[in-house]
Coordinates of C-alpha atoms and ligand atoms in Angstrom, one line a residue:
X1 CA 62.7 -16.9 217.2
X2 CA 61.6 -13.3 217.1
X3 CA 63.9 -12.6 220.0
X4 CA 66.8 -14.2 218.3
X5 CA 66.3 -12.1 215.2
X6 CA 65.9 -9.1 217.4
X7 CA 69.1 -9.7 219.3
X8 CA 71.1 -10.5 216.0
X9 CA 69.8 -7.2 214.6
X10 CA 70.7 -5.4 217.8
X11 CA 74.2 -7.0 217.7
X12 CA 74.7 -6.1 214.1
X13 CA 73.4 -2.6 214.8
X14 CA 75.9 -2.2 217.6
X15 CA 78.8 -3.4 215.4
X16 CA 77.8 -1.1 212.6
X17 CA 77.4 1.8 215.0
X18 CA 80.8 1.2 216.5
X19 CA 82.5 1.0 213.1
X20 CA 80.8 4.1 211.8
X21 CA 81.8 5.9 215.0
X22 CA 85.4 4.8 214.7
X23 CA 85.6 5.8 211.1
X24 CA 84.0 9.2 211.8
X25 CA 86.4 9.7 214.7
X26 CA 89.4 8.8 212.5
X27 CA 88.2 11.1 209.8
X28 CA 87.9 14.0 212.2
X29 CA 91.2 13.2 213.8
X30 CA 93.3 12.7 210.6
X31 CA 93.3 16.1 208.8
X32 CA 92.5 15.7 205.0
X33 CA 95.5 17.1 203.1
X34 CA 94.4 20.3 201.5
X35 CA 96.0 21.6 198.3
X36 CA 98.5 24.3 199.2
X37 CA 97.1 27.9 199.3
X38 CA 98.2 29.8 196.2
X39 CA 100.1 33.0 196.8
X40 CA 98.6 36.0 195.0
X41 CA 100.5 37.0 191.9
X42 CA 101.1 40.5 190.7
X43 CA 99.3 41.2 187.4
X44 CA 102.5 40.9 185.3
X45 CA 104.0 37.7 186.9
X46 CA 102.0 35.2 184.8
X47 CA 100.4 37.4 182.1
X48 CA 100.4 37.0 178.4
X49 CA 101.9 40.1 176.7
X50 CA 100.8 40.7 173.1
X51 CA 103.1 42.9 171.0
X52 CA 101.3 45.2 168.6
X53 CA 103.2 46.8 165.7
X54 CA 100.9 49.8 165.4
X55 CA 101.7 50.5 161.7
X56 CA 100.5 47.0 160.8
X57 CA 97.7 46.1 163.2
X58 CA 94.6 47.9 162.0
X59 CA 94.0 51.1 159.9
X60 CA 90.9 53.0 160.9
X61 CA 91.2 56.0 158.5
X62 CA 92.0 54.3 155.2
X63 CA 95.5 55.7 154.7
X64 CA 97.1 52.3 154.5
X65 CA 98.8 52.8 157.8
X66 CA 97.7 51.2 161.1
X67 CA 96.7 53.7 163.9
X68 CA 95.6 54.0 167.5
X69 CA 91.9 54.1 166.7
X70 CA 92.4 50.9 164.8
X71 CA 94.0 49.3 167.8
X72 CA 91.2 50.6 170.1
X73 CA 88.6 49.1 167.8
X74 CA 90.1 45.7 168.1
X75 CA 90.9 45.4 171.8
X76 CA 88.1 42.9 172.2
X77 CA 90.2 40.6 170.0
X78 CA 92.9 40.6 172.6
X79 CA 90.5 39.8 175.3
X80 CA 89.0 37.1 173.2
X81 CA 92.5 35.7 172.6
X82 CA 93.0 35.6 176.3
X83 CA 96.0 38.0 176.7
X84 CA 96.5 40.2 179.7
X85 CA 98.6 43.1 178.4
X86 CA 99.5 44.8 175.1
X87 CA 102.8 46.3 174.3
X88 CA 102.8 48.8 171.4
X89 CA 106.0 49.5 169.4
X90 CA 106.6 53.3 169.5
X91 CA 103.6 55.5 168.8
X92 CA 105.5 58.8 169.4
X93 CA 106.1 61.6 166.9
X94 CA 108.7 60.4 164.4
X95 CA 110.1 61.1 160.9
X96 CA 109.8 57.2 160.6
X97 CA 113.3 56.6 159.4
X98 CA 113.2 53.5 161.6
X99 CA 109.4 53.4 161.9
X100 CA 109.0 55.0 165.2
X101 CA 112.3 54.1 166.8
X102 CA 113.6 57.5 165.8
X103 CA 111.5 59.8 168.0
X104 CA 111.4 63.5 167.4
X105 CA 109.0 64.3 170.3
X106 CA 108.9 61.9 173.2
X107 CA 105.9 63.7 174.7
X108 CA 103.5 63.5 171.7
X109 CA 101.7 61.0 169.5
X110 CA 102.8 60.5 165.9
X111 CA 100.2 62.2 163.6
X112 CA 99.7 59.1 161.3
X113 CA 98.8 57.2 164.4
X114 CA 96.3 59.7 165.8
X115 CA 96.2 62.2 168.7
X116 CA 96.8 62.3 172.4
X117 CA 93.0 62.0 172.8
X118 CA 93.1 58.8 170.8
X119 CA 95.8 57.5 173.0
X120 CA 93.9 58.3 176.1
X121 CA 90.8 56.6 174.7
X122 CA 92.9 53.5 173.9
X123 CA 94.2 53.3 177.5
X124 CA 90.8 53.9 179.0
X125 CA 89.2 51.2 176.9
X126 CA 92.0 48.8 177.5
X127 CA 91.8 49.3 181.2
X128 CA 88.0 48.9 181.2
X129 CA 88.5 45.5 179.5
X130 CA 91.1 44.5 182.0
X131 CA 94.1 44.9 179.7
X132 CA 97.3 46.6 180.7
X133 CA 99.1 48.9 178.3
X134 CA 102.9 48.8 178.0
X135 CA 104.6 51.4 175.9
X136 CA 107.9 51.3 174.0
X137 CA 110.5 53.5 175.6
X138 CA 113.5 54.4 173.5
X139 CA 116.2 56.0 175.7
X140 CA 119.3 55.2 173.6
X141 CA 118.7 57.7 170.8
X142 CA 116.5 60.4 169.4
X143 CA 115.7 61.6 165.9
X144 CA 118.0 64.3 164.6
X145 CA 114.8 66.3 164.2
X146 CA 114.2 66.3 168.0
X147 CA 114.6 69.6 169.7
X148 CA 117.3 67.9 171.9
X149 CA 119.4 67.3 168.8
X150 CA 118.8 70.6 167.2
X151 CA 119.8 72.4 170.4
X152 CA 122.8 70.2 170.9
X153 CA 124.0 70.7 167.4
X154 CA 123.7 74.5 167.9
X155 CA 125.6 74.1 171.3
X156 CA 122.7 75.7 173.2
X157 CA 123.5 76.0 176.9
X158 CA 122.4 72.9 178.8
X159 CA 122.3 70.8 175.6
X160 CA 126.0 70.9 174.4
X161 CA 126.7 67.4 175.7
X162 CA 123.3 65.8 175.2
X163 CA 124.7 63.6 172.5
X164 CA 128.1 62.0 171.9
X165 CA 130.1 64.5 169.9
X166 CA 133.7 64.0 168.8
X167 CA 136.4 65.7 166.8
X168 CA 137.9 64.0 163.8
X169 CA 140.8 61.7 164.6
X170 CA 144.0 63.5 163.6
X171 CA 145.7 62.1 160.5
X172 CA 149.5 62.4 160.9
X173 CA 149.9 62.1 157.2
X174 CA 147.5 64.8 156.2
X175 CA 146.2 67.3 158.7
X176 CA 143.4 68.3 156.4
X177 CA 142.0 64.8 156.3
X178 CA 138.8 64.4 158.4
X179 CA 139.1 60.8 159.8
X180 CA 136.3 59.3 161.7
X181 CA 137.0 59.1 165.4
X182 CA 137.1 55.3 165.6
X183 CA 136.3 52.2 163.5
X184 CA 133.0 51.5 165.3
X185 CA 130.2 50.1 163.1
X186 CA 126.5 50.9 163.3
X187 CA 124.0 48.1 163.8
X188 CA 122.6 49.0 160.4
X189 CA 126.0 49.1 158.7
X190 CA 128.5 51.8 158.0
X191 CA 130.4 54.0 160.5
X192 CA 128.6 55.1 163.7
X193 CA 130.1 58.6 163.2
X194 CA 128.3 61.3 161.1
X195 CA 129.7 64.7 160.4
X196 CA 127.8 67.7 161.4
X197 CA 128.7 70.7 159.2
X198 CA 126.9 73.0 161.7
X199 CA 128.8 71.9 164.8
X200 CA 132.0 70.9 163.0
X201 CA 132.1 67.6 164.9
X202 CA 130.9 64.1 164.5
X203 CA 128.0 62.7 166.4
X204 CA 127.6 59.0 167.2
X205 CA 124.7 56.9 166.1
X206 CA 124.6 53.1 166.9
X207 CA 121.5 52.7 164.6
X208 CA 120.4 54.8 161.6
X209 CA 122.2 58.1 160.8
X210 CA 119.0 59.9 161.8
X211 CA 119.1 58.2 165.2
X212 CA 121.6 60.1 167.3
X213 CA 122.8 58.4 170.5
X214 CA 122.1 60.3 173.7
X215 CA 125.1 60.8 176.0
X216 CA 124.2 58.9 179.2
X217 CA 127.2 60.4 181.0
X218 CA 125.3 63.7 181.1
X219 CA 123.0 64.1 184.2
X220 CA 120.5 66.2 182.3
X221 CA 119.9 63.4 179.9
X222 CA 119.3 60.9 182.7
X223 CA 116.9 63.3 184.3
X224 CA 115.0 63.9 181.1
X225 CA 114.6 60.1 180.6
X226 CA 112.9 59.9 184.0
X227 CA 110.7 62.9 183.1
X228 CA 109.6 61.1 179.9
X229 CA 108.7 57.9 181.8
X230 CA 106.8 59.9 184.4
X231 CA 104.8 61.7 181.8
X232 CA 103.5 58.4 180.3
X233 CA 102.9 56.9 183.7
X234 CA 100.7 59.8 184.4
X235 CA 98.9 59.2 181.1
X236 CA 98.1 55.7 182.4
X237 CA 100.8 53.5 180.9
X238 CA 101.4 50.3 182.9
X239 CA 105.0 50.0 182.1
X240 CA 107.7 50.1 179.4
X241 CA 109.5 47.9 177.1
X242 CA 112.9 49.5 177.0
X243 CA 114.6 49.6 173.6
X244 CA 118.2 48.8 172.8
X245 CA 119.6 49.0 176.3
X246 CA 123.0 47.3 175.7
X247 CA 123.9 50.4 173.6
X248 CA 123.4 53.1 176.2
X249 CA 127.1 53.7 176.8
X250 CA 130.3 53.7 174.7
X251 CA 133.9 53.8 175.9
X252 CA 135.1 57.3 176.5
X253 CA 138.0 58.9 174.6
X254 CA 141.5 59.1 176.2
X255 CA 142.9 62.3 177.6
X256 CA 143.9 63.4 174.1
X257 CA 140.3 62.9 172.9
X258 CA 141.2 59.8 171.0
X259 CA 138.6 57.0 170.9
X260 CA 139.9 53.4 170.9
X261 CA 139.2 51.1 167.9
X262 CA 137.3 47.9 168.2
X263 CA 139.4 44.7 167.7
X264 CA 138.7 43.0 164.3
X265 CA 136.6 39.9 164.5
X266 CA 138.5 38.2 161.7
X267 CA 135.3 37.3 159.9
X268 CA 136.5 37.3 156.3
X269 CA 133.1 37.1 154.8
X270 CA 132.2 40.6 156.0
X271 CA 133.4 44.0 154.8
X272 CA 134.5 46.9 157.1
X273 CA 131.0 48.4 156.8
X274 CA 129.2 45.5 158.2
X275 CA 128.3 44.8 161.9
X276 CA 130.3 41.8 162.8
X277 CA 133.5 42.9 161.1
X278 CA 134.6 44.1 164.5
X279 CA 134.1 42.6 167.9
X280 CA 132.0 45.1 169.8
X281 CA 133.7 45.7 173.1
X282 CA 133.4 49.5 173.2
X283 CA 129.8 50.0 172.1
X284 CA 127.7 47.5 174.0
X285 CA 127.2 45.9 177.4
X286 CA 129.3 48.5 179.3
X287 CA 128.9 48.0 183.0
X288 CA 127.7 51.6 183.6
X289 CA 124.4 50.9 181.9
X290 CA 123.0 48.5 184.5
X291 CA 123.1 51.2 187.1
X292 CA 120.9 53.4 184.9
X293 CA 118.4 50.5 184.6
X294 CA 118.4 50.1 188.4
X295 CA 117.8 53.8 188.8
X296 CA 114.8 53.7 186.4
X297 CA 113.4 50.8 188.4
X298 CA 113.7 52.9 191.6
X299 CA 112.1 55.9 189.8
X300 CA 109.0 53.9 188.6
X301 CA 108.6 52.1 191.9
X302 CA 108.7 55.4 193.7
X303 CA 106.1 56.8 191.4
X304 CA 104.0 53.8 191.8
X305 CA 104.1 53.9 195.6
X306 CA 103.5 57.6 195.7
X307 CA 100.5 57.2 193.4
X308 CA 99.3 53.9 195.0
X309 CA 98.8 52.2 191.7
X310 CA 99.3 48.6 190.5
X311 CA 102.8 47.5 189.6
X312 CA 104.4 49.4 186.7
X313 CA 106.8 47.2 184.7
X314 CA 110.2 47.6 183.1
X315 CA 111.0 45.1 180.4
X316 CA 114.5 45.2 179.0
X317 CA 115.2 44.6 175.3
X318 CA 118.8 43.3 175.3
X319 CA 120.4 40.9 172.9
X320 CA 123.4 39.9 175.1
X321 CA 125.2 36.9 176.5
X322 CA 123.5 35.1 179.4
X323 CA 125.6 36.6 182.1
X324 CA 125.0 40.2 180.9
X325 CA 121.4 39.5 180.2
X326 CA 120.8 38.3 183.8
X327 CA 122.3 41.5 185.2
X328 CA 119.1 43.3 184.0
X329 CA 117.2 41.5 186.7
X330 CA 119.5 43.1 189.3
X331 CA 122.9 42.6 190.8
X332 CA 124.6 40.8 193.7
X333 CA 124.5 44.0 195.7
X334 CA 120.7 43.5 195.9
X335 CA 119.9 46.3 193.5
X336 CA 116.7 45.5 191.5
X337 CA 116.4 46.1 187.8
X338 CA 114.0 45.3 185.1
X339 CA 111.0 43.0 185.9
X340 CA 112.6 40.9 183.3
X341 CA 115.0 41.1 180.3
X342 CA 113.3 39.6 177.2
X343 CA 114.4 36.0 176.7
X344 CA 115.3 35.8 173.0
X345 CA 116.8 32.2 173.2
X346 CA 114.0 30.7 171.1
X347 CA 114.9 33.3 168.4
X348 CA 118.7 33.3 168.6
X349 CA 119.5 29.7 169.6
X350 CA 116.8 27.5 168.0
X351 CA 115.5 27.0 164.5
X352 CA 113.9 24.4 162.2
X353 CA 117.0 22.2 162.6
X354 CA 116.9 22.1 166.4
X355 CA 116.0 18.8 168.0
X356 CA 114.2 18.1 171.3
X357 CA 117.6 18.0 173.1
X358 CA 118.4 21.5 171.8
X359 CA 115.0 22.7 173.0
X360 CA 115.3 21.2 176.5
X361 CA 118.9 22.5 176.8
X362 CA 117.9 26.1 175.8
X363 CA 114.8 26.1 178.1
X364 CA 117.0 25.0 181.0
X365 CA 119.7 27.5 180.1
X366 CA 117.5 30.5 181.0
X367 CA 115.9 28.8 184.0
X368 CA 119.3 27.8 185.4
X369 CA 120.9 31.3 185.0
X370 CA 117.9 33.3 186.2
X371 CA 118.6 34.5 189.7
X372 CA 116.3 33.0 192.3
X373 CA 113.0 34.8 193.0
X374 CA 112.7 36.2 189.5
X375 CA 110.1 35.6 186.8
X376 CA 111.0 33.9 183.5
X377 CA 109.6 34.9 180.1
X378 CA 109.5 33.5 176.6
X379 CA 109.6 35.3 173.2
X380 CA 109.0 33.6 169.9
X381 CA 109.1 36.5 167.6
X382 CA 109.0 40.3 167.2
X383 CA 109.1 43.0 164.7
X384 CA 112.9 42.6 164.1
X385 CA 112.9 38.8 163.5
X386 CA 111.6 36.5 160.9
X387 CA 108.2 35.2 162.0
X388 CA 107.9 32.1 164.2
X389 CA 106.5 29.6 161.6
X390 CA 109.0 30.8 159.0
X391 CA 112.0 30.3 161.3
X392 CA 110.7 27.0 162.5
X393 CA 108.1 25.0 160.5
X394 CA 104.4 25.9 159.9
X395 CA 103.3 22.6 161.4
X396 CA 105.0 23.6 164.7
X397 CA 102.8 26.7 165.4
X398 CA 100.6 25.0 168.0
X399 CA 103.5 23.2 169.6
X400 CA 105.5 26.5 169.9
X401 CA 102.4 28.4 171.2
X402 CA 101.9 25.5 173.7
X403 CA 105.4 25.8 174.9
X404 CA 105.1 29.6 175.3
X405 CA 101.9 29.2 177.3
X406 CA 103.0 26.2 179.5
X407 CA 106.5 27.3 180.4
X408 CA 106.7 29.1 183.8
X409 CA 106.5 32.9 183.8
X410 CA 105.3 35.4 181.2
X411 CA 104.4 34.5 177.6
X412 CA 105.0 37.1 174.9
X413 CA 103.2 36.8 171.6
X414 CA 104.0 38.9 168.6
X415 CA 100.9 39.9 166.7
X416 CA 99.9 37.2 164.3
X417 CA 101.5 34.3 166.2
X418 CA 98.1 33.3 167.5
X419 CA 96.9 32.6 164.0
X420 CA 100.3 31.3 162.7
X421 CA 101.1 34.2 160.4
X422 CA 104.2 33.7 158.3
X423 CA 106.7 36.2 156.8
X424 CA 105.2 38.1 153.9
X425 CA 107.1 38.6 150.7
X426 CA 108.2 42.2 150.2
X427 CA 109.9 43.0 146.9
X428 CA 113.0 45.2 146.7
X429 CA 110.8 48.0 145.2
X430 CA 108.5 47.8 148.2
X431 CA 111.3 47.5 150.7
X432 CA 111.2 50.3 153.4
X433 CA 113.3 49.0 156.2
X434 CA 116.4 51.0 156.8
X435 CA 118.4 47.9 157.8
X436 CA 117.7 46.4 154.3
X437 CA 118.2 49.6 152.4
X438 CA 121.5 50.4 154.1
X439 CA 123.1 47.0 153.9
X440 CA 121.5 45.2 151.0
X441 CA 120.8 45.5 147.3
X442 CA 118.3 43.8 145.0
X443 CA 120.1 40.5 145.3
X444 CA 120.6 40.2 149.1
X445 CA 118.3 42.6 150.8
X446 CA 116.2 39.8 152.3
X447 CA 119.1 38.8 154.5
X448 CA 118.7 42.1 156.3
X449 CA 115.1 43.1 155.8
X450 CA 112.7 43.3 158.7
X451 CA 109.8 44.1 156.4
X452 CA 108.6 40.5 155.9
X453 CA 107.7 40.1 159.6
X454 CA 106.0 43.5 159.7
X455 CA 103.4 43.0 156.9
X456 CA 99.8 43.9 158.0
X457 CA 97.7 41.7 160.3
X458 CA 95.3 39.3 158.6
X459 CA 91.8 40.0 160.0
X460 CA 89.7 38.3 157.3
X461 CA 89.7 37.4 153.6
X462 CA 88.4 40.7 152.3
X463 CA 90.5 43.5 150.7
X464 CA 93.9 43.9 152.3
X465 CA 93.0 41.1 154.7
X466 CA 90.6 43.6 156.5
X467 CA 93.6 45.7 157.6
X468 CA 92.8 48.8 155.6
X469 CA 90.5 50.0 152.9
X470 CA 93.3 51.9 151.2
X471 CA 94.4 51.0 147.7
X472 CA 98.0 50.7 148.8
X473 CA 99.1 49.7 152.3
X474 CA 102.5 50.9 153.7
X475 CA 103.8 47.3 153.3
X476 CA 102.1 44.8 151.1
X477 CA 99.7 42.3 152.7
X478 CA 101.1 38.8 152.6
X479 CA 99.7 36.6 149.8
X480 CA 98.6 33.8 152.1
X481 CA 95.9 35.9 153.9
X482 CA 93.1 34.0 152.2
X483 CA 94.1 30.9 154.1
X484 CA 95.6 32.3 157.2
X485 CA 93.3 34.9 158.8
X486 CA 91.6 35.5 162.1
X487 CA 88.0 35.2 160.9
X488 CA 88.6 31.9 159.0
X489 CA 90.2 30.6 162.2
X490 CA 87.2 31.7 164.3
X491 CA 84.8 30.0 161.9
X492 CA 86.8 26.7 161.7
X493 CA 86.2 23.9 164.1
X494 CA 89.9 23.6 164.7
X495 CA 92.5 26.3 164.1
X496 CA 95.6 27.8 165.6
X497 CA 93.5 30.6 167.1
X498 CA 91.3 28.1 168.9
X499 CA 94.3 26.2 170.2
X500 CA 95.7 29.5 171.4
X501 CA 92.5 30.3 173.2
X502 CA 92.5 26.9 175.0
X503 CA 96.1 27.5 176.0
X504 CA 95.6 31.0 177.4
X505 CA 92.6 29.8 179.4
X506 CA 94.7 26.9 180.7
X507 CA 97.1 29.3 182.2
X508 CA 94.7 29.9 185.1
X509 CA 95.4 26.3 186.3
X510 CA 97.4 26.4 189.5
X511 CA 100.1 24.0 188.1
X512 CA 100.8 26.5 185.4
X513 CA 100.6 29.7 187.4
X514 CA 102.3 28.4 190.5
X515 CA 103.7 25.0 189.8
X516 CA 107.2 23.5 189.3
X517 CA 108.5 22.3 185.9
X518 CA 110.2 19.3 184.5
X519 CA 111.7 19.4 181.0
X520 CA 113.4 16.6 179.1
X521 CA 113.9 15.2 175.6
X522 CA 112.0 11.9 175.6
X523 CA 113.7 11.0 172.3
X524 CA 115.9 13.0 170.0
X525 CA 112.8 14.7 168.6
X526 CA 110.0 14.5 171.2
X527 CA 110.2 17.2 173.9
X528 CA 108.3 16.8 177.2
X529 CA 107.4 19.7 179.5
X530 CA 105.6 18.9 182.7
X531 CA 104.0 21.4 185.1
X532 CA 103.0 20.1 188.5
X533 CA 101.9 21.3 191.9
X534 CA 101.1 19.0 194.8
X535 CA 97.3 18.7 195.2
X536 CA 96.5 20.1 191.7
X537 CA 96.1 18.6 188.3
X538 CA 99.3 18.0 186.4
X539 CA 99.8 19.2 182.8
X540 CA 102.2 17.8 180.3
X541 CA 103.1 18.9 176.8
X542 CA 104.5 16.3 174.4
X543 CA 105.8 17.9 171.2
X544 CA 107.5 16.3 168.2
X545 CA 109.8 19.1 167.0
X546 CA 111.2 16.8 164.2
X547 CA 110.1 16.5 160.6
X548 CA 109.1 12.9 160.7
X549 CA 106.8 10.8 163.0
X550 CA 108.3 9.7 166.3
X551 CA 107.4 7.4 169.2
X552 CA 108.1 8.2 172.8
X553 CA 107.7 6.2 176.0
X554 CA 105.6 7.8 178.8
X555 CA 106.0 5.1 181.4
X556 CA 109.1 6.4 183.2
X557 CA 108.1 10.0 183.2
X558 CA 108.2 11.6 186.6
X559 CA 105.1 13.4 188.0
X560 CA 102.9 11.9 185.3
X561 CA 100.0 9.6 186.3
X562 CA 97.5 7.9 184.1
X563 CA 94.8 8.3 182.9
X564 CA 95.7 11.3 180.8
X565 CA 93.1 13.5 179.2
X566 CA 94.0 15.6 176.1
X567 CA 93.2 19.2 176.6
X568 CA 94.8 20.8 173.5
X569 CA 96.1 19.1 170.3
X570 CA 97.7 20.7 167.3
X571 CA 95.4 21.4 164.4
X572 CA 96.9 18.6 162.3
X573 CA 96.8 16.1 165.0
X574 CA 94.5 13.0 164.6
X575 CA 93.6 13.4 168.3
X576 CA 91.2 16.0 169.7
X577 CA 90.7 17.5 173.1
X578 CA 88.8 15.1 175.4
X579 CA 90.5 12.0 174.1
X580 CA 91.8 9.8 176.9
X581 CA 95.3 8.4 176.8
X582 CA 96.0 5.2 178.8
X583 CA 98.9 3.5 177.1
X584 CA 102.6 3.9 178.1
X585 CA 103.8 5.4 174.8
X586 CA 102.7 7.9 172.3
X587 CA 103.3 8.3 168.6
X588 CA 103.4 11.8 167.2
X589 CA 103.3 13.1 163.7
X590 CA 106.0 15.6 162.6
X591 CA 105.4 18.8 164.4
X592 CA 102.5 17.4 166.4
X593 CA 102.0 18.6 170.0
X594 CA 99.5 17.4 172.6
X595 CA 98.8 18.9 176.0
X596 CA 97.7 16.3 178.5
X597 CA 96.1 16.7 181.9
X598 CA 96.8 14.1 184.6
X599 CA 95.8 13.5 188.2
X600 CA 97.6 15.5 190.9
X601 CA 101.0 14.2 191.9
Ligands
LIG701 C1 115.4 47.6 168.6 C2 114.1 47.7 167.9 O1 113.3 46.6 168.2 C3 114.4 47.9 166.5 O2 113.2 47.8 165.7 C4 115.1 49.2 166.3 O3 115.5 49.4 164.9 C5 116.3 49.3 167.2 N1 116.1 48.9 168.5 C6 116.7 50.8 167.3 O4 115.8 51.5 168.0
LIG702 MG1 95.7 55.0 159.4

């Protein structure tokens, strides 16, 4: 009996042994599929860029105007928000006709904003916190108070042709008549031509009268532009946002010195002083300009290699059609340009009336036209455009921030988007924007004014939203700061800021930094974005962009496997992060957005 038991045990032992052996052998033989190794990304390729409008971010000295020390004191906020780089609108010496975009000294800091030492301190602290600093670079024009303009107007040798100077167009009927050289219209309304008594010629300005356009056909101007960039690279700048590039060149006059007129657009609602009255074929997108951008890229790359630093970036501000926009990346000859041109499609092509199909179409539009091997980017607002929740709907803030953070490439946030700041009201009396003052009056100035998107940042619910201790701030603080402010959102269990923090953290997930994408409209109003990478968790955003509840099926969605875990939900959603979703459809409230995590594909 004992023997039988023994031999059965021995037999079982042998079988188990053999099975274990075979399984082990199989395991050793069959390689377990490892998730793919992730290529290292350069710092800028998947970062979040936070745009600071220095005048409105934080005032340190109580004069009602934001400044560099103010920015430096709040850099921790940017780290806390999870951004990787800040871009500051111009901080250079300026008479402030266009709030810093009219530079009088390209090598100095504007006194209201501080000193060069303040700038150096800002850069040093930012770098020590791991933040990159991108400056605004304004090559198209200079203030008429700049030494360049003063010398050019005086025809000082070397400066005669620094700007675009032109004689009056001859009037055959009256030789004493001083006609403007052409019918070109400035971006801020009125003729681009301004008479200089001193030089007895017109100069060209595509923006305000006080912003004279440089002449980019002059080699000395091109050289000086590179000098300016080099100066700031040496000061520690990590790159440049390049202003108004489409306007660098204008058509030259014919052999008799006559400039061609623009064709008329035929828009009968506009008067001859308004941009849009003509079709701009002579003052923007001229092919010469792309070569200048490629040369700048070469210049900063050369500097970077000589100095063995991290990448220095060039980001092009260009409102242009898609073909011209993509030329900023580089051309078919292999010349390389900006790291990216800003993608303004969410500003120019979508609004509160857009449905999910419009969103899917517009997202794919950029990704389809972008030349292979380049990095995409997404912009939802800036200091020239009505704020994101005002252009769309306030209940879409978390969904739009989710889109920004989950789409492939770089996310750009304009200060305040992380807390859902809306346009502030600025009365006609308080209006300071040249675009509104030039083109509007008391009845219609809000159609042109950029002041509403530039009102001060809401830090907390104290005086002036914690922006300044001054009695009067340069623009009024928006009235809704008691409800919408950073401190309140830090204190609340759920807030736009907390959603934003979850989203910026999520960007470290391999599917988001390195994965592929799938975008579709599940219904007319529910948008779906999936990010997936073999071997890694999949992420999906479902976002009802409509203004009523909507139901969408999730069962035929590619790359999505159940169970799904909610990782971010909009503030007004009945769901919270951690909820598990197992059913094949989802019902979303108006504006509701949910980010889901699923098993690897
Ligand atoms: C674009 C800037 O963003 C805007 O604020 C400015 O007025 C124009 N360029 C002119 O510099
Ligand atoms: Mg100040």
